[in-house]
Short mmCIF file of C-alpha atoms in Angstrom, two decimals:
data_model
loop_
_atom_site.label_atom_id
_atom_site.label_comp_id
_atom_site.label_asym_id
_atom_site.label_seq_id
_atom_site.Cartn_x
_atom_site.Cartn_y
_atom_site.Cartn_z
CA UNK A 1295 1.28 2.51 -5.37
CA UNK A 1296 0.42 5.39 -3.16
CA UNK A 1297 -1.92 8.22 -4.41
CA UNK A 1298 -1.69 11.77 -3.97
CA UNK A 1299 -1.72 12.50 -0.20
CA UNK A 1300 -2.44 15.90 1.61
CA UNK A 1301 -1.99 17.12 5.18
CA UNK A 1302 -3.65 18.05 7.34
CA UNK A 1303 -7.10 16.71 6.27
CA UNK A 1304 -8.68 19.43 8.17
CA UNK A 1305 -7.45 22.77 9.38
CA UNK A 1306 -9.27 25.41 11.35
CA UNK A 1307 -7.71 28.69 11.97
CA UNK A 1308 -8.57 32.32 13.16
CA UNK A 1309 -8.71 35.23 10.93
CA UNK A 1310 -5.32 36.82 10.41
CA UNK A 1311 -3.23 33.61 11.13
CA UNK A 1312 -0.70 31.91 8.86
CA UNK A 1313 -1.40 28.51 7.62
CA UNK A 1314 0.53 25.83 5.42
CA UNK A 1315 -1.04 22.94 3.57
CA UNK A 1316 1.21 20.12 2.29
CA UNK A 1317 1.04 17.80 -0.79
CA UNK A 1318 2.72 14.77 -1.42
CA UNK A 1319 2.50 13.65 -5.03
CA UNK A 1320 2.76 10.33 -6.73
CA UNK A 1321 6.39 9.46 -6.87
CA UNK A 1322 8.01 10.31 -9.98
CA UNK A 1323 5.42 12.84 -11.20
CA UNK A 1324 7.10 16.03 -12.45
CA UNK A 1325 4.02 18.17 -12.61
CA UNK A 1326 1.97 19.21 -9.52
CA UNK A 1327 -1.06 21.44 -9.35
CA UNK A 1328 -2.99 23.25 -6.69
CA UNK A 1329 -6.70 23.82 -6.95
CA UNK A 1330 -9.35 25.52 -4.45
CA UNK A 1331 -12.77 24.20 -4.20
CA UNK A 1332 -15.49 26.40 -2.56
CA UNK A 1333 -18.64 25.00 -1.25
CA UNK A 1334 -21.13 24.29 -4.21
CA UNK A 1335 -18.43 24.89 -6.85
CA UNK A 1336 -16.05 23.01 -8.87
CA UNK A 1337 -12.13 22.92 -8.35
CA UNK A 1338 -10.57 26.40 -9.55
CA UNK A 1339 -6.95 26.30 -10.71
CA UNK A 1340 -4.44 28.20 -8.48
CA UNK A 1341 -0.75 27.17 -9.53
CA UNK A 1342 1.15 24.65 -11.54
CA UNK A 1343 4.55 23.30 -10.89
CA UNK A 1344 6.94 21.58 -13.53
CA UNK A 1345 9.57 20.41 -11.38
CA UNK A 1346 10.81 23.03 -8.80
CA UNK A 1347 9.43 25.97 -10.70
CA UNK A 1348 6.18 27.55 -10.91
CA UNK A 1349 5.24 27.45 -14.38
CA UNK A 1350 2.07 28.98 -14.17
CA UNK A 1351 0.86 30.81 -10.97
CA UNK A 1352 -2.10 32.99 -12.63
CA UNK A 1353 -4.59 31.68 -10.51
CA UNK A 1354 -3.20 32.77 -7.11
CA UNK A 1355 -5.88 35.24 -5.89
CA UNK A 1356 -3.56 37.62 -4.37
CA UNK A 1357 -0.09 38.03 -2.63
CA UNK A 1358 -1.37 36.51 0.43
CA UNK A 1359 -1.01 33.17 -1.20
CA UNK A 1360 2.43 31.27 -2.18
CA UNK A 1361 3.41 27.96 -2.97
CA UNK A 1362 6.85 26.22 -3.16
CA UNK A 1363 8.19 22.75 -4.31
CA UNK A 1364 11.93 23.10 -3.54
CA UNK A 1365 13.06 19.75 -4.34
CA UNK A 1366 10.48 18.77 -7.17
CA UNK A 1367 8.42 16.48 -5.07
CA UNK A 1368 6.47 17.69 -1.87
CA UNK A 1369 4.69 21.10 -2.28
CA UNK A 1370 3.64 23.53 0.26
CA UNK A 1371 0.83 26.13 -0.12
CA UNK A 1372 1.14 28.80 2.15
CA UNK A 1373 -1.47 31.45 3.04
CA UNK A 1374 -0.77 34.68 5.13
CA UNK A 1375 -3.28 36.75 7.08
CA UNK A 1376 -5.96 34.39 6.35
CA UNK A 1377 -9.45 35.65 5.69
CA UNK A 1378 -12.91 34.07 6.17
CA UNK A 1379 -13.14 34.12 2.24
CA UNK A 1380 -10.18 31.80 2.14
CA UNK A 1381 -12.31 28.80 3.62
CA UNK A 1382 -12.58 26.09 1.09
CA UNK A 1383 -11.07 22.69 0.26
CA UNK A 1384 -7.61 22.89 -1.24
CA UNK A 1385 -7.05 20.29 -3.60
CA UNK A 1386 -3.55 19.05 -4.92
CA UNK A 1387 -2.88 16.91 -8.16
CA UNK A 1388 -0.09 15.57 -9.76
CA UNK A 1389 0.70 14.10 -13.26
CA UNK A 1390 3.55 12.66 -15.20
CA UNK A 1391 3.73 15.60 -17.78
CA UNK A 1392 4.62 14.20 -21.15
CA UNK A 1393 4.84 15.61 -24.75
CA UNK A 1394 1.23 14.64 -25.53
CA UNK A 1395 -0.01 17.16 -23.09
CA UNK A 1396 -3.41 16.90 -21.19
CA UNK A 1397 -1.88 14.23 -18.90
CA UNK A 1398 -4.16 12.77 -16.45
CA UNK A 1399 -4.41 14.68 -13.21
CA UNK A 1400 -4.33 12.54 -10.04
CA UNK A 1401 -6.04 14.24 -7.12
CA UNK A 1402 -5.56 14.02 -3.40
CA UNK A 1403 -8.41 13.92 -0.99
CA UNK A 1404 -8.01 17.83 -0.09
CA UNK A 1405 -7.48 19.77 2.81
CA UNK A 1406 -10.46 21.45 4.30
CA UNK A 1407 -9.52 24.94 5.58
CA UNK A 1408 -12.01 26.68 7.80
CA UNK A 1409 -11.09 30.33 8.90
CA UNK A 1410 -13.10 31.57 11.82
CA UNK B 929 -12.14 33.15 -20.90
CA UNK B 930 -13.31 29.68 -21.30
CA UNK B 931 -16.23 28.44 -19.10
CA UNK B 932 -17.94 25.09 -18.42
CA UNK B 933 -21.72 24.94 -17.69
CA UNK B 934 -23.27 21.90 -16.13
CA UNK B 935 -27.01 22.55 -16.41
CA UNK B 936 -28.26 20.36 -13.66
CA UNK B 937 -27.02 20.70 -10.07
CA UNK B 938 -28.62 17.58 -9.08
CA UNK B 939 -30.04 14.60 -10.92
CA UNK B 940 -31.98 11.78 -8.91
CA UNK B 941 -32.69 8.65 -10.63
CA UNK B 942 -33.86 5.11 -9.91
CA UNK B 943 -31.40 2.11 -9.75
CA UNK B 944 -30.88 0.47 -13.31
CA UNK B 945 -32.19 3.57 -15.04
CA UNK B 946 -30.32 5.49 -17.56
CA UNK B 947 -28.80 8.75 -17.00
CA UNK B 948 -27.38 11.69 -18.83
CA UNK B 949 -25.34 14.49 -17.21
CA UNK B 950 -25.08 17.40 -19.39
CA UNK B 951 -22.08 19.62 -19.97
CA UNK B 952 -21.47 22.56 -22.26
CA UNK B 953 -18.50 24.58 -22.76
CA UNK B 954 -17.59 27.79 -24.27
CA UNK B 955 -14.73 27.99 -26.88
CA UNK B 956 -13.99 28.42 -30.47
CA UNK B 957 -10.56 26.68 -30.35
CA UNK B 958 -9.63 23.12 -29.83
CA UNK B 959 -10.00 21.86 -26.21
CA UNK B 960 -9.40 18.57 -24.24
CA UNK B 961 -12.53 17.63 -22.38
CA UNK B 962 -12.81 15.52 -19.16
CA UNK B 963 -15.39 14.10 -16.75
CA UNK B 964 -14.20 13.55 -13.15
CA UNK B 965 -16.20 11.96 -10.29
CA UNK B 966 -15.78 12.64 -6.59
CA UNK B 967 -17.14 10.24 -3.95
CA UNK B 968 -17.65 11.55 -0.35
CA UNK B 969 -14.17 12.13 1.38
CA UNK B 970 -12.30 11.12 -1.54
CA UNK B 971 -10.10 12.85 -4.20
CA UNK B 972 -11.36 13.50 -7.87
CA UNK B 973 -10.98 10.50 -10.15
CA UNK B 974 -10.93 10.62 -13.80
CA UNK B 975 -13.77 8.79 -15.62
CA UNK B 976 -12.84 9.58 -19.30
CA UNK B 977 -11.25 12.19 -21.39
CA UNK B 978 -11.48 13.33 -24.99
CA UNK B 979 -8.36 14.44 -26.74
CA UNK B 980 -8.93 13.91 -30.29
CA UNK B 981 -10.36 11.25 -32.78
CA UNK B 982 -13.56 9.34 -32.19
CA UNK B 983 -16.29 11.56 -30.71
CA UNK B 984 -17.66 8.72 -28.59
CA UNK B 985 -15.34 8.08 -25.49
CA UNK B 986 -15.81 5.12 -23.26
CA UNK B 987 -14.53 5.42 -19.62
CA UNK B 988 -14.57 3.42 -16.42
CA UNK B 989 -17.42 1.91 -14.52
CA UNK B 990 -19.63 1.81 -17.68
CA UNK B 991 -19.67 5.53 -18.36
CA UNK B 992 -19.39 7.03 -21.87
CA UNK B 993 -19.57 10.62 -23.34
CA UNK B 994 -20.08 12.09 -26.79
CA UNK B 995 -18.11 15.08 -28.01
CA UNK B 996 -20.41 17.33 -30.04
CA UNK B 997 -18.29 20.19 -31.49
CA UNK B 998 -21.22 22.04 -33.20
CA UNK B 999 -23.20 22.20 -29.88
CA UNK B 1000 -20.02 22.55 -27.83
CA UNK B 1001 -21.22 19.82 -25.60
CA UNK B 1002 -19.68 16.74 -23.88
CA UNK B 1003 -22.60 14.93 -22.32
CA UNK B 1004 -21.82 12.01 -19.82
CA UNK B 1005 -24.00 8.92 -20.14
CA UNK B 1006 -24.59 5.49 -18.44
CA UNK B 1007 -27.26 2.83 -19.63
CA UNK B 1008 -27.99 1.45 -16.27
CA UNK B 1009 -26.84 3.11 -12.97
CA UNK B 1010 -26.04 1.61 -9.76
CA UNK B 1011 -26.49 2.89 -6.08
CA UNK B 1012 -22.63 3.02 -5.98
CA UNK B 1013 -22.62 5.60 -8.72
CA UNK B 1014 -23.99 8.22 -6.24
CA UNK B 1015 -21.43 10.99 -6.18
CA UNK B 1016 -20.64 14.28 -7.67
CA UNK B 1017 -19.48 14.60 -11.21
CA UNK B 1018 -17.36 17.26 -12.72
CA UNK B 1019 -16.99 18.28 -16.26
CA UNK B 1020 -13.72 20.01 -17.13
CA UNK B 1021 -12.03 21.46 -20.16
CA UNK B 1022 -8.52 22.35 -20.79
CA UNK B 1023 -7.65 25.07 -23.28
CA UNK B 1024 -5.67 22.92 -25.87
CA UNK B 1025 -2.07 22.45 -26.33
CA UNK B 1026 -0.74 25.51 -24.98
CA UNK B 1027 -2.47 25.41 -21.48
CA UNK B 1028 -3.51 21.79 -21.38
CA UNK B 1029 -2.46 21.46 -17.94
CA UNK B 1030 -5.07 24.13 -16.65
CA UNK B 1031 -8.31 22.28 -15.99
CA UNK B 1032 -11.41 24.75 -15.78
CA UNK B 1033 -14.30 22.88 -14.00
CA UNK B 1034 -18.06 23.16 -13.96
CA UNK B 1035 -19.97 23.63 -10.85
CA UNK B 1036 -20.68 19.92 -10.72
CA UNK B 1037 -23.83 17.70 -10.83
CA UNK B 1038 -24.80 15.49 -7.81
CA UNK B 1039 -26.03 12.31 -9.08
CA UNK B 1040 -28.38 10.62 -6.45
CA UNK B 1041 -29.15 7.04 -7.20
CA UNK B 1042 -32.21 5.79 -5.36
CA UNK B 1043 -33.22 1.85 -4.84
#
């Protein structure tokens, strides 16, 4: 079956603009995660959805960042008034969250965001 | 706060040689441990994970890792590497039962396999 897909694969924008990054999780996965990977670093947790609700958004760096998952499937990460420091690869992952916890997270290829 | 340290940013090795990628984590509580691999222009792929039980964990592509609680380490090993193993490897920890969804990653180790 299809894996996690993310669009666009690359996004170049100007400082101050608004951007939306889309994630299509694996069909049937109830859990969805966003991470940010800066150059030379490992991914950094941003937000976790269980169904339609954000169960943990403690990793969002500030109120310019917002994410939604209105129907419990596709998610959109929204960044307002972009800054050069927002440049990074934004990764999405999904999992079939179960009682055992520590479900395997399946990652998409990422969206490379460049803010000029 | 928990953290993960990958001591080597890059490990060059010749094809068919053994390799060990080091990972240490900081935690005094039970954790889950993971190794992910990232090939160029691809998403992160799970190699193996430790949840409980046997401290030696076997994963895909011939990799294995050993959980050492006293040394808070989870080193990744492969007895004989191939050119195709060239990639970035990330160690990750999740803080146990309450926040098991939240992966905390190290900064990665680039494995470069030479012919």
